[in-house]
Short mmCIF file of C-alpha atoms and ligand atoms in Angstrom, two decimals:
data_model
loop_
_atom_site.label_atom_id
_atom_site.label_comp_id
_atom_site.label_asym_id
_atom_site.label_seq_id
_atom_site.Cartn_x
_atom_site.Cartn_y
_atom_site.Cartn_z
CA MET A 1429 78.86 -5.69 -102.48
CA LYS A 1430 82.09 -6.85 -104.46
CA LYS A 1431 82.56 -8.69 -107.94
CA ILE A 1432 82.83 -12.28 -106.91
CA THR A 1433 85.70 -13.94 -109.00
CA VAL A 1434 86.67 -17.50 -108.64
CA LEU A 1435 89.24 -16.53 -106.39
CA ASP A 1436 86.05 -15.75 -103.88
CA ILE A 1437 84.20 -18.59 -104.57
CA MET A 1438 87.22 -20.96 -103.85
CA LYS A 1439 87.92 -18.66 -100.84
CA MET A 1440 84.02 -19.58 -99.47
CA LYS A 1441 84.98 -23.37 -99.34
CA GLN A 1442 88.12 -22.45 -96.95
CA GLU A 1443 85.87 -20.14 -94.80
CA GLY A 1444 83.14 -23.23 -94.82
CA ARG A 1445 80.93 -20.47 -96.36
CA LYS A 1446 77.85 -22.17 -98.27
CA ILE A 1447 77.72 -21.45 -102.16
CA PRO A 1448 74.59 -20.42 -103.58
CA VAL A 1449 74.08 -20.90 -107.26
CA LEU A 1450 70.82 -20.16 -110.05
CA THR A 1451 70.85 -20.67 -113.37
CA ALA A 1452 69.78 -17.26 -115.51
CA TYR A 1453 69.22 -16.91 -119.12
CA ASN A 1454 68.46 -13.69 -120.07
CA PHE A 1455 69.04 -9.56 -118.62
CA TYR A 1456 66.03 -9.34 -116.55
CA MET A 1457 66.42 -12.21 -114.33
CA SER A 1458 70.68 -11.93 -114.10
CA ARG A 1459 69.58 -8.46 -113.17
CA ILE A 1460 67.01 -9.57 -110.37
CA LEU A 1461 69.37 -12.39 -109.48
CA ASP A 1462 72.36 -10.20 -108.83
CA ASP A 1463 70.56 -7.69 -107.29
CA ALA A 1464 69.51 -10.10 -104.68
CA GLY A 1465 72.85 -11.19 -103.97
CA ILE A 1466 73.50 -14.33 -105.50
CA PRO A 1467 77.62 -14.78 -105.83
CA MET A 1468 77.46 -16.87 -109.11
CA VAL A 1469 75.29 -17.54 -111.79
CA LEU A 1470 74.97 -20.23 -114.24
CA VAL A 1471 74.06 -19.96 -118.01
CA GLY A 1472 73.44 -23.94 -118.59
CA ASP A 1473 72.50 -25.85 -121.60
CA SER A 1474 69.33 -26.55 -119.15
CA VAL A 1475 67.91 -22.96 -121.42
CA GLY A 1476 67.63 -25.35 -124.59
CA MET A 1477 64.79 -27.14 -122.32
CA VAL A 1478 63.02 -24.79 -119.63
CA GLU A 1479 63.29 -21.92 -122.54
CA ALA A 1480 63.77 -23.58 -125.89
CA GLY A 1481 61.20 -26.40 -125.06
CA TYR A 1482 63.52 -29.07 -126.44
CA GLU A 1483 63.09 -32.50 -125.01
CA ASN A 1484 67.13 -33.05 -123.36
CA THR A 1485 69.60 -30.67 -123.44
CA LEU A 1486 71.45 -31.99 -126.55
CA PRO A 1487 70.38 -29.52 -129.15
CA VAL A 1488 71.41 -26.43 -127.56
CA THR A 1489 74.55 -24.99 -129.54
CA VAL A 1490 77.41 -22.63 -128.43
CA ASP A 1491 75.64 -20.08 -130.73
CA GLU A 1492 72.63 -20.22 -128.31
CA ILE A 1493 74.78 -20.40 -124.84
CA ILE A 1494 76.40 -17.29 -126.34
CA TYR A 1495 73.41 -15.15 -127.12
CA HIS A 1496 72.11 -15.84 -123.44
CA THR A 1497 74.95 -15.22 -121.94
CA ARG A 1498 75.11 -12.53 -123.57
CA ALA A 1499 71.80 -11.05 -122.51
CA VAL A 1500 72.67 -12.19 -119.13
CA ALA A 1501 76.25 -10.72 -118.70
CA ARG A 1502 74.39 -7.39 -119.29
CA GLY A 1503 71.97 -7.35 -116.75
CA ARG A 1504 74.94 -8.62 -113.84
CA THR A 1505 76.86 -6.42 -111.79
CA ASN A 1506 78.42 -8.56 -108.98
CA ALA A 1507 78.05 -12.13 -109.90
CA LEU A 1508 80.54 -14.28 -111.64
CA ILE A 1509 79.08 -15.77 -114.61
CA VAL A 1510 79.98 -19.17 -115.64
CA ALA A 1511 78.33 -20.75 -119.40
CA ASP A 1512 77.87 -24.03 -120.05
CA MET A 1513 79.77 -25.84 -122.93
CA PRO A 1514 76.93 -27.47 -124.72
CA PHE A 1515 76.97 -30.90 -126.10
CA GLY A 1516 79.60 -31.53 -128.94
CA SER A 1517 81.64 -28.29 -128.00
CA TYR A 1518 84.62 -30.13 -126.31
CA GLN A 1519 84.34 -33.46 -126.87
CA SER A 1520 85.67 -34.10 -130.54
CA THR A 1521 89.32 -32.65 -130.56
CA ILE A 1522 91.31 -30.38 -127.93
CA ILE A 1523 91.16 -27.54 -130.03
CA ASP A 1524 87.62 -27.70 -130.46
CA ALA A 1525 87.44 -27.26 -126.81
CA ARG A 1526 89.58 -24.12 -126.87
CA GLN A 1527 87.94 -22.76 -129.21
CA ASN A 1528 84.50 -23.17 -128.20
CA ALA A 1529 85.57 -21.95 -124.64
CA ALA A 1530 87.43 -18.95 -125.99
CA ARG A 1531 84.25 -18.10 -127.48
CA LEU A 1532 81.85 -17.86 -124.63
CA ILE A 1533 84.60 -15.97 -122.92
CA LYS A 1534 85.08 -13.38 -125.97
CA GLU A 1535 81.82 -12.96 -127.68
CA GLY A 1536 79.32 -13.98 -124.23
CA GLY A 1537 81.28 -12.54 -121.73
CA ALA A 1538 81.44 -15.13 -119.72
CA GLU A 1539 83.97 -15.35 -116.72
CA ALA A 1540 84.11 -19.34 -116.63
CA VAL A 1541 83.03 -22.17 -118.64
CA LYS A 1542 80.99 -25.63 -117.09
CA VAL A 1543 82.38 -29.32 -118.80
CA GLU A 1544 80.43 -32.24 -118.17
CA GLY A 1545 82.29 -35.74 -117.04
CA GLY A 1546 84.78 -36.91 -115.15
CA ARG A 1547 87.94 -38.32 -116.67
CA ARG A 1548 86.84 -38.54 -120.12
CA SER A 1549 86.80 -34.92 -119.98
CA ALA A 1550 89.98 -34.49 -118.09
CA LYS A 1551 92.10 -33.48 -120.88
CA ALA A 1552 89.82 -30.87 -122.28
CA ILE A 1553 89.18 -29.05 -118.85
CA GLN A 1554 93.22 -29.55 -118.58
CA ALA A 1555 93.19 -27.68 -121.92
CA ILE A 1556 91.39 -24.70 -121.34
CA VAL A 1557 92.37 -23.79 -117.87
CA GLU A 1558 95.97 -23.46 -119.54
CA MET A 1559 94.63 -20.60 -121.54
CA ASP A 1560 93.92 -19.35 -118.03
CA VAL A 1561 89.96 -19.91 -118.78
CA PRO A 1562 88.12 -20.94 -115.10
CA VAL A 1563 86.22 -24.52 -115.65
CA MET A 1564 83.91 -26.20 -113.66
CA GLY A 1565 83.22 -29.62 -113.58
CA HIS A 1566 80.23 -31.27 -113.77
CA ILE A 1567 79.40 -35.36 -112.74
CA GLY A 1568 77.25 -37.65 -111.65
CA LEU A 1569 73.84 -37.45 -113.66
CA THR A 1570 75.55 -35.60 -116.43
CA PRO A 1571 72.32 -34.60 -118.59
CA GLN A 1572 74.26 -34.55 -122.17
CA SER A 1573 74.95 -38.64 -121.42
CA VAL A 1574 70.97 -38.62 -121.19
CA HIS A 1575 70.97 -41.62 -124.02
CA LYS A 1576 73.98 -43.80 -122.22
CA MET A 1577 72.52 -43.42 -118.53
CA GLY A 1578 69.20 -44.29 -120.05
CA GLY A 1579 66.92 -41.37 -118.23
CA TYR A 1580 67.76 -39.05 -115.81
CA LYS A 1581 68.83 -41.58 -113.21
CA VAL A 1582 70.47 -41.23 -109.45
CA GLN A 1583 74.30 -41.77 -110.29
CA GLY A 1584 76.73 -43.92 -108.21
CA LYS A 1585 74.34 -45.83 -105.98
CA ASN A 1586 76.40 -48.79 -105.81
CA LYS A 1587 80.38 -49.12 -103.94
CA SER A 1588 81.68 -49.56 -107.74
CA ALA A 1589 80.02 -46.59 -108.99
CA GLY A 1590 80.53 -44.30 -105.86
CA GLU A 1591 84.29 -45.19 -106.37
CA THR A 1592 84.11 -44.40 -109.72
CA LEU A 1593 82.62 -41.07 -109.33
CA LEU A 1594 85.48 -40.34 -106.45
CA GLU A 1595 87.92 -40.81 -109.20
CA ASP A 1596 86.45 -38.52 -111.85
CA ALA A 1597 86.02 -36.25 -109.15
CA HIS A 1598 89.72 -36.43 -108.39
CA ALA A 1599 90.68 -35.83 -112.23
CA VAL A 1600 88.63 -33.22 -112.36
CA GLU A 1601 90.32 -31.31 -109.60
CA LYS A 1602 93.81 -32.26 -110.93
CA ALA A 1603 93.00 -30.83 -114.31
CA GLY A 1604 92.70 -27.59 -112.66
CA ALA A 1605 88.78 -27.08 -112.28
CA PHE A 1606 87.76 -24.28 -110.01
CA SER A 1607 84.81 -25.95 -108.63
CA ILE A 1608 82.82 -29.05 -109.39
CA VAL A 1609 78.97 -29.68 -110.06
CA LEU A 1610 78.00 -32.95 -108.41
CA GLU A 1611 74.34 -34.06 -109.79
CA GLY A 1612 71.81 -36.25 -108.91
CA ILE A 1613 74.22 -38.56 -106.71
CA PRO A 1614 73.53 -40.04 -102.76
CA ALA A 1615 73.72 -37.48 -100.09
CA ALA A 1616 76.91 -39.80 -98.45
CA LEU A 1617 78.86 -39.74 -101.74
CA ALA A 1618 78.33 -36.43 -102.34
CA LYS A 1619 79.78 -35.72 -98.33
CA GLU A 1620 82.97 -37.95 -99.47
CA ILE A 1621 83.57 -36.08 -102.83
CA THR A 1622 83.20 -33.06 -100.46
CA GLU A 1623 85.49 -33.50 -97.84
CA SER A 1624 87.82 -35.15 -100.23
CA LEU A 1625 88.01 -32.30 -102.59
CA SER A 1626 89.85 -29.22 -102.22
CA ILE A 1627 87.68 -27.04 -104.68
CA PRO A 1628 83.86 -26.39 -103.90
CA THR A 1629 81.56 -28.46 -105.10
CA ILE A 1630 78.53 -27.46 -106.19
CA GLY A 1631 75.48 -30.13 -105.50
CA ILE A 1632 71.91 -30.52 -107.47
CA GLY A 1633 70.12 -33.48 -105.93
CA ALA A 1634 72.99 -33.94 -104.22
CA GLY A 1635 71.81 -33.62 -100.68
CA PRO A 1636 73.06 -31.30 -98.09
CA PHE A 1637 76.01 -31.89 -97.50
CA CYS A 1638 77.80 -30.00 -100.62
CA ASP A 1639 79.97 -26.86 -100.39
CA GLY A 1640 76.90 -25.01 -102.40
CA GLN A 1641 73.60 -25.47 -104.12
CA VAL A 1642 72.43 -24.75 -107.92
CA LEU A 1643 68.62 -24.85 -109.12
CA VAL A 1644 67.28 -23.99 -112.29
CA VAL A 1645 65.76 -20.69 -111.80
CA ASN A 1646 62.39 -21.55 -113.65
CA ASP A 1647 62.11 -24.94 -111.47
CA MET A 1648 62.69 -23.12 -107.92
CA LEU A 1649 59.94 -19.88 -109.18
CA GLY A 1650 57.50 -22.57 -110.30
CA LEU A 1651 57.89 -21.64 -113.80
CA HIS A 1652 56.97 -24.89 -115.03
CA GLN A 1653 54.64 -26.70 -118.08
CA LYS A 1654 52.05 -28.05 -116.25
CA ASP A 1655 52.91 -31.30 -117.99
CA MET A 1656 56.34 -31.05 -116.95
CA ARG A 1657 57.34 -33.46 -114.12
CA THR A 1658 59.35 -31.40 -111.20
CA PRO A 1659 62.69 -33.47 -109.74
CA LYS A 1660 62.71 -34.53 -106.11
CA TYR A 1661 65.32 -32.39 -105.42
CA VAL A 1662 63.73 -28.88 -106.84
CA LYS A 1663 62.04 -26.61 -103.41
CA LYS A 1664 60.14 -24.64 -105.05
CA TYR A 1665 60.44 -21.08 -103.89
CA ALA A 1666 57.36 -19.44 -105.59
CA ASP A 1667 54.58 -20.43 -107.97
CA LEU A 1668 54.77 -18.04 -111.09
CA GLN A 1669 53.07 -20.32 -113.39
CA ASN A 1670 50.36 -19.98 -111.50
CA VAL A 1671 50.73 -16.13 -110.80
CA ILE A 1672 51.38 -15.95 -114.50
CA SER A 1673 48.08 -17.52 -115.43
CA LEU A 1674 46.16 -15.69 -113.17
CA ALA A 1675 47.53 -12.53 -114.56
CA VAL A 1676 46.64 -13.52 -118.18
CA GLY A 1677 43.11 -14.65 -117.55
CA GLU A 1678 42.74 -11.38 -115.76
CA PHE A 1679 44.06 -9.08 -118.79
CA ILE A 1680 41.58 -11.52 -121.14
CA ARG A 1681 38.77 -11.25 -119.10
CA ASP A 1682 39.70 -6.96 -119.06
CA VAL A 1683 39.61 -6.57 -123.03
CA GLU A 1684 36.86 -8.75 -123.84
CA GLU A 1685 34.68 -6.89 -121.10
CA GLY A 1686 36.23 -3.34 -122.13
CA LYS A 1687 37.58 -2.39 -118.57
CA PHE A 1688 41.14 -2.45 -120.01
CA PRO A 1689 42.36 -0.17 -121.37
CA SER A 1690 40.59 2.38 -119.43
CA LYS A 1691 40.82 6.38 -119.14
CA GLU A 1692 44.08 5.88 -116.81
CA HIS A 1693 45.57 4.36 -119.36
CA SER A 1694 44.70 6.51 -122.22
CA TYR A 1695 46.33 9.31 -123.37
O1 LIG B 953 72.04 -27.00 -117.86
C1 LIG B 953 72.21 -26.82 -116.32
O2 LIG B 953 71.44 -25.59 -116.18
C2 LIG B 953 73.13 -27.42 -115.19
C3 LIG B 953 72.98 -27.05 -113.93
C4 LIG B 953 71.65 -27.67 -113.58
C5 LIG B 953 73.75 -27.81 -113.00
O3 LIG B 953 73.98 -27.78 -115.45
#
């Protein structure tokens, strides 16, 4: 396998090859995903919810994303690393957006950044791209807009909302993004957007017609708190929560019953 760059990701769309993407937040997961051949890893601000236990992604800071991106960068050999720009890191001024994007590249070791929002973020996207930092857009159900959306709701369901998202997608492409996440939108709309853009679309809860698919790694591995609702779009490829519970239960019993450590584990 060779090192993947943004050019390879864009070429995959031209060649009609689907683009699998997963999130990662730490060294060992990054190494596992990279060894398995994932072409692109996203250090998402979802880290705040699935690793830090925040209620939403809003409290996540640039420093936290940098910390996790550095760990992911250390574990990766070939995959392209995209780091999320957290809430508040690109909305206030263009200077802020550029400085924070530069920190994710310089201090985190990311090779691209992701910015939520369509037309409203186009200026920030363009400004970051002008620094030669590749940007991935993100429209539809943008989790940083949770309060405005009134929850995590499917977006673009009616004709005019669909048209607005189509315009958003074109604004992101025009601003120079190399790819765009389409989250939580009807499959037919995702198909229309995908067919009308030259940059790859990466879907999550956007049906089967996108150029690529992304999942939060904890979701697809079943590493979920029992009380957390799994979204409809998640396919669970493993049940690690159960595997870990069983292993921990066995450890507790072994220690309580004096079965561990045994001679075999002693010096
Ligand atoms: O934060 C994240 O992990 C994301 C993906 C789910 C697209 O934005």
